[in-house]
Coordinates of C-alpha atoms and ligand atoms in Angstrom, one line a residue:
Chain X
M1 CA -28.2 -146.0 -48.8
S2 CA -24.7 -144.5 -48.6
K3 CA -24.3 -140.9 -47.4
S4 CA -20.6 -140.3 -47.8
P5 CA -19.9 -136.6 -47.5
I6 CA -17.0 -137.0 -50.0
H7 CA -19.2 -138.1 -52.9
P8 CA -22.5 -136.4 -52.4
V9 CA -25.2 -138.8 -53.4
S10 CA -27.7 -137.2 -55.7
S11 CA -30.9 -136.2 -54.0
L12 CA -32.7 -138.1 -56.7
D13 CA -31.8 -141.2 -54.7
R14 CA -33.4 -139.9 -51.6
Q15 CA -36.4 -138.7 -53.5
S16 CA -36.9 -141.9 -55.5
E17 CA -36.5 -143.8 -52.3
L18 CA -39.3 -141.8 -50.7
E19 CA -41.2 -142.2 -54.0
N20 CA -40.9 -145.9 -54.0
S21 CA -41.6 -146.3 -50.3
P22 CA -45.3 -146.9 -50.3
A23 CA -45.6 -146.6 -46.5
Q24 CA -47.9 -143.7 -45.5
L25 CA -47.1 -142.9 -42.0
I26 CA -49.7 -140.1 -41.2
S27 CA -52.7 -139.5 -43.3
L28 CA -55.4 -136.8 -43.1
D29 CA -58.4 -137.9 -44.9
R30 CA -61.0 -135.2 -45.8
V31 CA -60.5 -133.6 -42.5
S32 CA -62.6 -130.7 -41.3
F33 CA -61.9 -129.0 -38.1
G34 CA -62.8 -125.8 -36.1
Y35 CA -62.0 -124.8 -32.6
S36 CA -65.7 -123.9 -32.3
H37 CA -68.7 -125.0 -34.2
K38 CA -69.1 -121.4 -35.5
R39 CA -66.0 -121.3 -37.7
L40 CA -64.1 -124.0 -39.5
V41 CA -60.3 -123.7 -39.7
L42 CA -59.7 -126.7 -42.0
Q43 CA -62.1 -128.1 -44.6
D44 CA -61.9 -131.4 -46.4
L45 CA -58.1 -131.4 -46.1
D46 CA -56.1 -134.4 -47.5
L47 CA -52.5 -134.7 -46.5
E48 CA -50.2 -137.7 -46.4
I49 CA -46.8 -137.9 -44.8
K50 CA -44.5 -140.8 -45.6
Q51 CA -42.1 -142.7 -43.3
G52 CA -38.9 -140.8 -42.8
E53 CA -40.1 -137.8 -44.9
F54 CA -39.1 -134.2 -44.0
L55 CA -42.3 -132.2 -44.8
T56 CA -42.6 -128.5 -44.2
L57 CA -45.9 -126.5 -44.1
L58 CA -45.8 -123.0 -45.3
G59 CA -48.6 -120.6 -45.6
P60 CA -50.1 -117.2 -44.4
S61 CA -50.7 -116.6 -40.8
G62 CA -53.9 -118.2 -39.5
C63 CA -54.2 -120.7 -42.4
G64 CA -54.2 -123.6 -40.0
K65 CA -50.6 -124.9 -39.9
S66 CA -50.5 -125.2 -36.1
T67 CA -53.9 -126.7 -36.2
I68 CA -52.8 -129.5 -38.5
L69 CA -49.9 -130.2 -36.0
N70 CA -52.3 -130.2 -33.1
L71 CA -54.5 -132.7 -34.9
I72 CA -51.7 -135.1 -35.7
A73 CA -50.3 -134.7 -32.2
G74 CA -53.7 -135.8 -30.9
F75 CA -54.4 -132.6 -28.9
Y76 CA -57.6 -132.2 -30.8
K77 CA -59.9 -134.5 -32.8
P78 CA -61.3 -133.7 -36.2
L79 CA -64.9 -132.8 -36.6
L80 CA -65.2 -134.7 -39.8
G81 CA -62.8 -137.0 -41.6
R82 CA -60.0 -139.1 -40.2
V83 CA -56.5 -138.5 -38.9
T84 CA -54.6 -141.8 -38.9
H85 CA -51.1 -142.9 -37.9
G86 CA -50.1 -146.2 -39.5
G87 CA -53.7 -146.8 -40.5
E88 CA -55.1 -146.3 -37.0
D89 CA -57.1 -143.3 -35.8
I90 CA -55.2 -141.0 -33.6
K91 CA -57.0 -140.9 -30.2
G92 CA -54.7 -138.7 -28.2
P93 CA -51.1 -137.7 -27.6
S94 CA -48.6 -140.6 -27.7
A95 CA -44.9 -141.1 -27.5
R96 CA -44.9 -142.3 -31.1
R97 CA -45.4 -138.7 -32.1
G98 CA -43.0 -136.2 -30.7
V99 CA -43.6 -132.5 -30.4
V100 CA -41.2 -129.6 -30.2
F101 CA -42.9 -126.4 -29.1
Q102 CA -41.9 -122.9 -30.1
S103 CA -41.8 -122.1 -26.4
N104 CA -39.5 -125.2 -25.9
A105 CA -41.7 -126.3 -22.9
L106 CA -38.7 -127.6 -21.0
F107 CA -39.1 -128.7 -17.4
D108 CA -37.4 -125.9 -15.5
W109 CA -36.9 -128.1 -12.4
M110 CA -34.9 -130.7 -14.3
T111 CA -31.3 -130.6 -15.5
V112 CA -30.5 -130.9 -19.2
E113 CA -29.8 -134.6 -18.7
Q114 CA -33.1 -135.2 -16.8
N115 CA -35.0 -133.2 -19.4
V116 CA -33.6 -135.2 -22.3
G117 CA -34.0 -138.5 -20.4
F118 CA -37.6 -137.8 -19.4
G119 CA -39.3 -139.9 -22.0
F120 CA -37.3 -143.0 -21.0
R121 CA -39.1 -143.1 -17.6
F122 CA -42.0 -144.5 -19.5
Q123 CA -40.2 -146.9 -21.7
A124 CA -38.8 -150.3 -21.0
V125 CA -35.2 -149.3 -21.7
S126 CA -32.3 -150.4 -19.5
K127 CA -30.5 -147.8 -17.4
H128 CA -27.3 -148.4 -19.2
E129 CA -28.9 -148.0 -22.7
R130 CA -30.8 -144.9 -21.5
K131 CA -27.6 -143.3 -20.3
K132 CA -25.8 -144.0 -23.5
R133 CA -28.5 -142.7 -25.7
V134 CA -28.9 -139.5 -23.6
E135 CA -25.2 -138.9 -23.7
T136 CA -25.0 -139.5 -27.5
I137 CA -27.8 -137.1 -28.4
I138 CA -26.5 -134.4 -26.0
A139 CA -23.2 -134.6 -27.8
L140 CA -25.0 -134.6 -31.2
V141 CA -26.8 -131.3 -30.4
G142 CA -23.5 -129.8 -29.1
L143 CA -24.5 -129.6 -25.5
R144 CA -21.7 -131.7 -23.9
G145 CA -20.6 -130.2 -20.7
N146 CA -24.0 -128.7 -19.9
E147 CA -25.6 -132.0 -18.7
R148 CA -26.0 -130.8 -15.1
K149 CA -27.3 -127.3 -16.0
Y150 CA -30.8 -126.1 -15.5
P151 CA -32.8 -124.4 -18.3
Y152 CA -32.5 -121.0 -16.7
Q153 CA -28.7 -121.3 -17.1
L154 CA -29.0 -121.8 -20.9
S155 CA -29.4 -119.5 -23.9
G156 CA -32.5 -119.6 -26.0
G157 CA -30.7 -121.6 -28.7
M158 CA -29.4 -124.1 -26.2
R159 CA -32.8 -124.5 -24.7
Q160 CA -34.3 -125.3 -28.1
R161 CA -31.5 -127.9 -28.6
V162 CA -32.5 -129.6 -25.4
A163 CA -36.1 -129.6 -26.5
V164 CA -35.2 -131.2 -29.9
A165 CA -33.0 -133.7 -28.2
R166 CA -35.7 -134.6 -25.6
S167 CA -38.2 -135.3 -28.3
M168 CA -35.8 -137.1 -30.6
V169 CA -34.0 -139.4 -28.1
V170 CA -37.1 -141.6 -27.7
Q171 CA -37.2 -142.1 -31.5
P172 CA -40.8 -141.1 -32.3
E173 CA -42.1 -142.2 -35.7
I174 CA -42.8 -138.5 -36.5
L175 CA -41.6 -135.3 -34.9
L176 CA -43.9 -132.3 -35.1
M177 CA -42.1 -129.0 -34.9
D178 CA -44.1 -125.7 -34.8
E179 CA -41.8 -122.8 -35.7
P180 CA -39.2 -124.3 -33.3
F181 CA -36.4 -121.9 -34.3
A182 CA -38.4 -118.7 -34.7
A183 CA -37.2 -117.2 -31.4
V184 CA -33.5 -117.5 -31.9
D185 CA -31.0 -115.4 -33.8
V186 CA -30.0 -116.1 -37.4
Q187 CA -26.6 -117.7 -36.7
T188 CA -27.9 -120.0 -34.0
R189 CA -30.8 -120.8 -36.2
E190 CA -28.6 -122.0 -39.1
G191 CA -26.6 -124.1 -36.6
L192 CA -29.9 -125.6 -35.3
Q193 CA -31.1 -126.4 -38.9
E194 CA -27.9 -128.2 -39.7
E195 CA -28.0 -130.2 -36.5
L196 CA -31.6 -131.1 -37.2
L197 CA -30.7 -132.5 -40.6
K198 CA -27.9 -134.5 -39.0
L199 CA -30.3 -135.8 -36.4
H200 CA -32.9 -136.6 -39.0
E201 CA -30.3 -138.7 -40.8
Q202 CA -29.4 -140.6 -37.6
V203 CA -32.9 -141.0 -36.2
S204 CA -35.1 -142.5 -38.8
G205 CA -38.5 -140.8 -38.1
A206 CA -40.4 -138.4 -40.3
I207 CA -40.5 -134.7 -39.5
L208 CA -43.4 -132.3 -40.0
F209 CA -42.1 -128.8 -39.7
V210 CA -43.8 -125.4 -39.7
T211 CA -42.0 -122.2 -40.5
H212 CA -42.5 -118.8 -42.0
S213 CA -39.1 -118.8 -43.5
I214 CA -38.9 -119.9 -47.1
E215 CA -35.1 -120.4 -46.9
E216 CA -35.5 -122.6 -43.8
A217 CA -38.1 -124.6 -45.6
V218 CA -36.0 -125.2 -48.8
F219 CA -32.9 -126.0 -46.8
L220 CA -34.5 -128.6 -44.6
S221 CA -37.3 -130.3 -46.6
D222 CA -37.8 -133.2 -48.8
R223 CA -41.2 -131.7 -49.6
I224 CA -43.0 -128.4 -49.0
V225 CA -46.7 -128.0 -48.8
I226 CA -48.1 -124.4 -49.1
L227 CA -51.5 -123.9 -47.6
D228 CA -54.0 -121.4 -49.0
R229 CA -55.9 -118.9 -46.9
N230 CA -59.6 -119.2 -46.1
L231 CA -60.1 -122.9 -46.0
G232 CA -58.4 -123.2 -49.4
G233 CA -56.6 -126.3 -48.5
I234 CA -53.3 -127.2 -50.2
A235 CA -52.3 -124.7 -52.8
H236 CA -49.0 -126.3 -53.8
D237 CA -47.1 -129.5 -53.1
I238 CA -43.4 -129.2 -54.1
K239 CA -40.6 -131.8 -53.9
I240 CA -37.2 -130.4 -53.2
H241 CA -34.2 -131.9 -54.9
L242 CA -30.9 -130.7 -53.4
P243 CA -27.6 -132.6 -53.2
E244 CA -26.9 -134.8 -50.2
P245 CA -25.7 -134.2 -47.6
R246 CA -28.2 -131.5 -47.2
Y247 CA -26.5 -129.7 -44.4
T248 CA -23.7 -128.2 -46.4
A249 CA -23.3 -124.4 -46.7
M250 CA -23.3 -124.9 -50.5
N251 CA -27.0 -125.8 -50.3
R252 CA -27.8 -122.4 -49.0
V253 CA -26.4 -120.5 -51.9
S254 CA -26.6 -122.9 -54.9
D255 CA -28.5 -122.0 -58.0
A256 CA -30.9 -124.8 -57.3
F257 CA -31.6 -123.4 -53.9
N258 CA -32.2 -119.9 -55.2
Q259 CA -34.5 -121.2 -57.8
Y260 CA -36.7 -123.0 -55.3
R261 CA -36.6 -119.9 -53.1
T262 CA -37.7 -117.6 -55.9
D263 CA -40.4 -120.0 -57.0
L264 CA -41.8 -120.4 -53.5
Y265 CA -41.6 -116.7 -52.9
L266 CA -43.7 -116.0 -55.9
K267 CA -46.2 -118.7 -55.0
M268 CA -46.5 -117.3 -51.5
K269 CA -47.0 -113.8 -52.8
A270 CA -49.8 -115.0 -55.1
I271 CA -51.6 -116.3 -52.0
E272 CA -51.2 -113.2 -50.0
Chain W
M1 CA -4.2 -109.6 -37.3
Q2 CA -7.7 -110.8 -36.7
L3 CA -6.5 -113.1 -34.0
K4 CA -4.5 -110.4 -32.2
M5 CA -7.5 -108.1 -32.1
S6 CA -9.8 -110.6 -30.7
K7 CA -7.2 -111.6 -28.1
S8 CA -6.8 -108.1 -26.8
S9 CA -10.5 -107.5 -26.7
D10 CA -10.8 -110.7 -24.7
K11 CA -8.4 -109.4 -22.1
M12 CA -10.3 -106.2 -21.9
T13 CA -13.6 -107.9 -21.2
A14 CA -11.9 -110.1 -18.5
F15 CA -10.5 -107.0 -16.9
E16 CA -13.7 -105.2 -17.1
G17 CA -15.4 -108.3 -15.6
Q18 CA -13.3 -108.1 -12.5
D19 CA -13.9 -104.4 -12.2
L20 CA -17.6 -105.0 -12.4
Q21 CA -17.3 -107.7 -9.7
T22 CA -15.6 -105.4 -7.2
Q23 CA -18.0 -102.7 -8.0
A24 CA -20.9 -105.0 -7.3
L25 CA -19.3 -106.1 -4.0
R26 CA -18.8 -102.5 -3.0
E27 CA -22.4 -101.8 -3.7
K28 CA -23.5 -104.8 -1.7
A29 CA -21.4 -103.6 1.3
M30 CA -22.9 -100.1 1.0
L31 CA -26.5 -101.4 1.0
F32 CA -25.7 -103.5 4.0
C33 CA -24.4 -100.5 5.9
V34 CA -27.5 -98.5 5.1
A35 CA -29.7 -101.4 6.2
I36 CA -27.9 -101.6 9.5
A37 CA -27.4 -97.8 10.0
I38 CA -31.0 -96.8 9.9
P39 CA -32.3 -99.2 12.6
S40 CA -29.3 -98.4 14.8
L41 CA -30.1 -94.7 14.5
I42 CA -33.7 -95.3 15.5
L43 CA -32.5 -97.3 18.5
I44 CA -30.2 -94.5 19.6
L45 CA -32.9 -91.9 19.1
W46 CA -35.3 -94.1 21.2
E47 CA -32.8 -94.4 24.0
M48 CA -32.1 -90.7 23.9
T49 CA -35.8 -89.6 24.0
T50 CA -36.4 -91.8 27.1
R51 CA -33.1 -90.8 28.9
M52 CA -33.8 -87.1 28.4
G53 CA -37.3 -87.6 29.6
W54 CA -38.9 -86.2 26.4
V55 CA -41.7 -88.7 26.7
D56 CA -43.3 -90.4 29.7
E57 CA -41.8 -93.9 30.4
L58 CA -45.4 -95.1 30.6
F59 CA -45.9 -94.5 26.9
L60 CA -42.4 -95.5 25.7
P61 CA -40.1 -97.3 28.1
S62 CA -36.3 -97.0 27.7
L63 CA -34.5 -99.7 25.7
S64 CA -32.4 -100.5 28.7
G65 CA -35.6 -100.9 30.8
I66 CA -36.9 -103.4 28.3
V67 CA -33.7 -105.3 28.3
N68 CA -33.6 -105.4 32.1
E69 CA -37.2 -106.6 32.1
F70 CA -36.3 -109.3 29.7
F71 CA -33.5 -110.6 31.8
A72 CA -35.7 -110.3 34.9
M73 CA -38.2 -112.5 33.2
T74 CA -35.7 -115.1 32.2
R75 CA -34.7 -115.3 35.9
K76 CA -38.1 -115.1 37.6
G77 CA -40.4 -116.2 34.8
Y78 CA -43.7 -114.4 34.2
A79 CA -46.8 -114.8 36.4
G80 CA -45.2 -117.8 38.1
T81 CA -44.3 -119.6 34.9
P82 CA -40.8 -119.8 33.4
L83 CA -40.3 -117.6 30.4
L84 CA -39.2 -120.6 28.4
S85 CA -42.5 -122.3 29.0
H86 CA -44.4 -119.3 27.7
V87 CA -42.2 -119.2 24.6
L88 CA -42.4 -122.9 24.0
G89 CA -46.1 -122.9 24.6
S90 CA -46.6 -120.3 21.9
L91 CA -44.2 -121.9 19.5
R92 CA -45.8 -125.3 19.9
R93 CA -49.2 -123.9 19.1
V94 CA -48.0 -122.1 16.0
F95 CA -46.0 -125.0 14.7
T96 CA -48.6 -127.6 15.3
A97 CA -51.2 -125.5 13.6
F98 CA -48.9 -124.5 10.8
T99 CA -47.7 -128.0 10.0
V100 CA -51.1 -129.6 10.1
G101 CA -52.7 -126.6 8.4
T102 CA -50.1 -126.7 5.6
L103 CA -50.7 -130.4 5.0
V104 CA -54.5 -129.9 4.9
G105 CA -54.2 -126.9 2.7
L106 CA -51.8 -128.6 0.4
L107 CA -54.0 -131.7 0.0
L108 CA -57.2 -129.7 -0.6
G109 CA -55.4 -127.2 -2.9
L110 CA -53.9 -129.9 -5.0
L111 CA -57.2 -131.7 -5.4
M112 CA -59.0 -128.4 -6.2
G113 CA -56.4 -127.3 -8.6
Y114 CA -56.3 -130.6 -10.4
Y115 CA -60.0 -131.8 -10.4
K116 CA -62.6 -129.4 -11.8
Y117 CA -65.3 -131.1 -9.8
V118 CA -63.5 -130.8 -6.5
R119 CA -63.0 -127.2 -7.3
A120 CA -66.7 -126.7 -8.1
A121 CA -67.6 -128.5 -4.9
F122 CA -65.6 -126.2 -2.7
Y123 CA -66.0 -123.0 -4.8
V124 CA -68.9 -121.4 -3.0
V125 CA -67.6 -122.3 0.5
T126 CA -64.1 -120.9 -0.1
E127 CA -65.4 -117.8 -1.8
L128 CA -67.6 -117.1 1.2
L129 CA -64.9 -117.9 3.7
R130 CA -62.1 -116.1 2.0
P131 CA -63.1 -112.5 2.8
I132 CA -64.0 -113.3 6.5
P133 CA -61.1 -112.5 8.8
P134 CA -60.4 -115.8 10.7
L135 CA -60.4 -113.9 14.0
A136 CA -64.1 -113.3 13.4
F137 CA -64.6 -117.0 14.3
I138 CA -62.5 -117.0 17.4
T139 CA -65.3 -116.8 20.0
L140 CA -67.3 -119.4 18.0
F141 CA -64.3 -121.7 18.1
I142 CA -64.1 -121.2 21.9
L143 CA -67.8 -122.0 22.2
W144 CA -67.4 -125.1 20.1
F145 CA -64.0 -126.5 21.3
G146 CA -63.6 -125.0 24.7
I147 CA -61.3 -122.3 26.0
G148 CA -58.2 -124.6 26.0
E149 CA -55.5 -125.6 23.5
V150 CA -57.8 -127.1 20.9
S151 CA -59.7 -123.9 19.9
K152 CA -56.4 -121.9 19.8
V153 CA -54.7 -124.4 17.6
L154 CA -57.7 -124.9 15.4
I155 CA -58.3 -121.2 14.7
I156 CA -54.6 -120.8 13.7
L157 CA -54.8 -124.0 11.7
Y158 CA -57.9 -122.8 9.8
A159 CA -56.3 -119.5 8.9
G160 CA -53.1 -121.0 7.6
A161 CA -54.8 -123.9 5.8
L162 CA -57.1 -121.5 3.8
I163 CA -54.1 -119.5 2.6
V164 CA -52.0 -122.5 1.7
M165 CA -55.0 -124.1 -0.1
L166 CA -55.7 -121.0 -2.2
N167 CA -52.1 -120.6 -3.2
T168 CA -51.6 -124.3 -4.0
M169 CA -54.7 -124.3 -6.2
A170 CA -53.5 -121.2 -8.0
G171 CA -50.1 -122.9 -8.5
V172 CA -51.5 -126.0 -9.9
Q173 CA -53.7 -124.1 -12.3
S174 CA -50.8 -121.9 -13.4
C175 CA -48.8 -124.8 -14.8
P176 CA -48.1 -124.0 -18.4
K177 CA -50.3 -126.1 -20.8
D178 CA -47.4 -126.8 -23.2
K179 CA -45.3 -128.4 -20.5
I180 CA -48.2 -130.8 -19.7
L181 CA -48.6 -131.5 -23.5
A182 CA -44.9 -132.0 -23.8
A183 CA -44.9 -134.6 -21.0
Q184 CA -47.9 -136.4 -22.7
T185 CA -46.1 -136.6 -26.0
L186 CA -43.1 -138.2 -24.2
G187 CA -45.4 -140.9 -22.9
A188 CA -46.2 -139.7 -19.4
N189 CA -49.5 -140.8 -17.8
D190 CA -51.6 -138.7 -15.6
L191 CA -49.9 -139.7 -12.4
A192 CA -46.4 -139.0 -13.8
I193 CA -47.6 -135.6 -15.2
F194 CA -48.9 -134.7 -11.8
L195 CA -45.7 -135.7 -10.0
Y196 CA -43.1 -134.5 -12.4
V197 CA -44.8 -131.5 -14.0
I198 CA -47.7 -130.1 -12.2
L199 CA -46.4 -130.4 -8.7
P200 CA -43.0 -128.9 -9.3
A201 CA -44.6 -126.1 -11.3
A202 CA -46.8 -125.3 -8.3
L203 CA -44.0 -125.4 -5.7
P204 CA -43.1 -121.7 -5.9
S205 CA -46.8 -120.7 -5.3
I206 CA -47.0 -123.3 -2.5
F207 CA -44.0 -121.8 -0.7
T208 CA -45.3 -118.3 -1.1
G209 CA -48.6 -119.5 0.4
M210 CA -46.7 -121.2 3.3
R211 CA -44.8 -118.0 4.1
V212 CA -47.9 -115.8 4.1
A213 CA -49.7 -118.5 6.2
L214 CA -46.9 -118.5 8.8
S215 CA -47.0 -114.8 9.3
V216 CA -50.7 -114.8 9.5
D217 CA -50.5 -117.7 12.0
F218 CA -48.3 -115.6 14.3
G219 CA -50.9 -112.9 14.3
I220 CA -53.8 -115.2 15.1
L221 CA -51.7 -116.8 17.8
V222 CA -51.3 -113.6 19.7
A223 CA -54.9 -112.8 19.3
A224 CA -56.0 -116.2 20.5
E225 CA -53.7 -115.9 23.5
L226 CA -54.8 -112.4 24.3
L227 CA -58.3 -113.7 24.6
A228 CA -57.9 -116.6 26.9
G229 CA -55.5 -118.8 28.8
D230 CA -52.5 -118.2 31.1
L231 CA -49.6 -119.3 29.0
G232 CA -47.8 -117.9 25.9
I233 CA -46.3 -114.7 24.6
G234 CA -49.8 -113.3 23.8
Y235 CA -50.7 -113.9 27.4
I236 CA -47.7 -112.0 28.6
I237 CA -48.6 -109.1 26.3
Q238 CA -52.2 -109.1 27.6
D239 CA -51.3 -109.5 31.2
A240 CA -48.5 -106.9 31.1
S241 CA -50.8 -104.3 29.6
T242 CA -53.5 -104.9 32.2
F243 CA -50.9 -104.0 34.9
F244 CA -49.4 -101.1 32.9
N245 CA -46.1 -103.1 32.8
V246 CA -45.1 -101.4 29.6
E247 CA -41.6 -102.9 29.6
G248 CA -43.1 -106.4 29.9
L249 CA -45.5 -105.5 27.1
F250 CA -42.6 -104.6 24.8
V251 CA -40.7 -107.8 25.7
G252 CA -43.7 -109.7 24.5
I253 CA -44.1 -107.7 21.3
L254 CA -40.4 -108.0 20.5
M255 CA -40.3 -111.7 21.1
I256 CA -43.2 -112.3 18.7
G257 CA -41.4 -110.2 16.1
F258 CA -38.2 -112.1 16.7
F259 CA -39.8 -115.6 16.3
G260 CA -41.8 -114.4 13.3
V261 CA -38.7 -113.2 11.5
M262 CA -36.7 -116.2 12.4
S263 CA -39.2 -118.7 11.3
D264 CA -39.8 -116.8 8.0
F265 CA -36.1 -116.8 7.4
L266 CA -35.9 -120.5 8.0
L267 CA -38.8 -121.1 5.6
R268 CA -37.2 -118.9 3.0
I269 CA -34.0 -120.9 3.1
I270 CA -35.9 -124.2 2.7
A271 CA -37.9 -122.6 -0.2
S272 CA -34.8 -121.5 -2.0
R273 CA -33.3 -125.0 -1.6
V274 CA -36.4 -126.7 -2.9
V275 CA -37.3 -124.2 -5.6
H276 CA -33.7 -123.8 -6.8
W277 CA -34.4 -123.6 -10.5
Q278 CA -35.6 -120.0 -10.7
G279 CA -32.1 -118.6 -10.8
Ligands
ATP1 N1 -56.9 -122.6 -29.4 C1 -57.6 -122.0 -30.3 N2 -58.9 -121.6 -30.0 C2 -59.7 -121.0 -31.0 N3 -59.2 -120.6 -32.2 C3 -58.0 -120.9 -32.5 C4 -57.1 -121.6 -31.6 N4 -55.9 -121.8 -32.2 C5 -56.0 -121.2 -33.4 N5 -57.3 -120.7 -33.6 C6 -57.7 -120.1 -34.9 O1 -57.6 -121.0 -35.9 C7 -57.1 -120.4 -37.1 C8 -55.9 -121.2 -37.5 O2 -54.9 -121.0 -36.5 P1 -53.5 -121.7 -36.6 O3 -52.8 -121.4 -35.3 O4 -53.6 -123.1 -37.0 O5 -52.8 -120.9 -37.7 P2 -51.3 -120.9 -38.2 O6 -51.3 -121.3 -39.6 O7 -50.5 -121.8 -37.3 O8 -50.9 -119.4 -38.0 P3 -49.5 -118.8 -37.6 O9 -48.6 -118.8 -38.8 O10 -49.8 -117.4 -37.3 O11 -48.9 -119.6 -36.5 C9 -56.8 -119.0 -36.8 O12 -57.9 -118.2 -37.3 C10 -56.9 -118.9 -35.3 O13 -57.4 -117.7 -34.8
MG2 MG1 -49.0 -121.4 -35.8

């Protein structure tokens, strides 16, 4: 799979690659769930995420996007149905499934370096390798020179970068991101999106992303799932074909991009 | 054109930055002066009132009288015991009780904050004890543990431990859920989460508890020494008032204040070193 920036590979290659890869990473099989027994939040939901796929969930507020993430992360268990990872039931949180919280959830008492390296404490990785990988990812998210700083000394965008780096550096098979960039300004947000795409290219895991921004969804995703309100389940499941590499500015203004945006906008309006 | 504009505006902000800095410094100096001026004024007024004979020396001794009394005490001791022994006696009681009390409170607080069942087990007892002023137990402690060191140290220890325990428990429970979940998804087990996440998150509360406990401990110390014994700053206060030695009484009061302030200052420095991440 070549990804030379000079000769953009058609996205069809990436899509057909995902298409041909049979490997389901995460699968929700007729899942029903409610935080209490009085009210269901999800009913008979089926959803599959493939290895390496970038999938985004869109949908009206309260339709259960965060709930789906919580179930896959292992923070909750389904009332009915199965949530599996590589064919095995998800029993609880695991380092194989990373999570980036909207609140960034950084450890305020640790430096940037220590935050990013935290996951390695629980892995059999040599000190040297650890240091190298932490350094590399800190450079990748553009935080070089800030290694010894504490979270309170960083801006909101920088903190979110640390959170993404912290989750990605241990190479989870899937990264769950719940509106991770909602709290930063537009410019920072675009930078973060581009970095995320680059990281996704380097680190091979899948990403399940939640956002309210249609533009963000189109720009980032291989596939977008729109959830219906009121236990309606999946309303639309759309594949996004945009030229590689995805993180070019062109991909924010191209006709193809605008078409997806319009289409998704109308679909979302129809639900609301 | 674009470049030029941005350059000059950069200079402006750098200049303004310096200006702001000197302004901030000036304000700091002013605040410091005010903070020093007012107490100095009070001391001058105090000395004047007593010099002019506006109030009876029996109610308010002169500053110089107090200072003289202090130096007399350092030379002759008080009630046949060197002043240093009184001071060290008091400090030893407070610091023994504070140290052990903090350790006990910390341990119980951590367990109660972390384990629901430990919390449930201690819930009724702590809720009952919490509103009772520790001094209410003092005669009971004397009855149980005798009139000597043990009951004094124990009552101080109890008062401090209760405060540290409650604050530690609150600190543990205040740990943001998402930080714990984040640690879990990075592979941390329960012990690691406790050590690297819950404990550091609780440290600010723990230090707040320790500072409150220390000031309460000084209060209980004086009360305990007033009640019994013949050693300590509280004893000096009690004995001096029995003999209408108002200067001696003030020496005792001021010494308690001095050591209270100094130890809190020390604890605050330690706290800011340990809890350095709050900016
Ligand atoms: N911890 C919880 N306890 C009880 N109910 C909850 C909890 N979290 C969410 N809910 C409820 O479950 C439903 C789905 O919530 P969820 O957070 O998954 O929605 P969402 O799609 O992420 O919404 P948003 O876009 O606003 O973030 C909502 O009705 C919400 O009130
Ligand atoms: Mg949500």
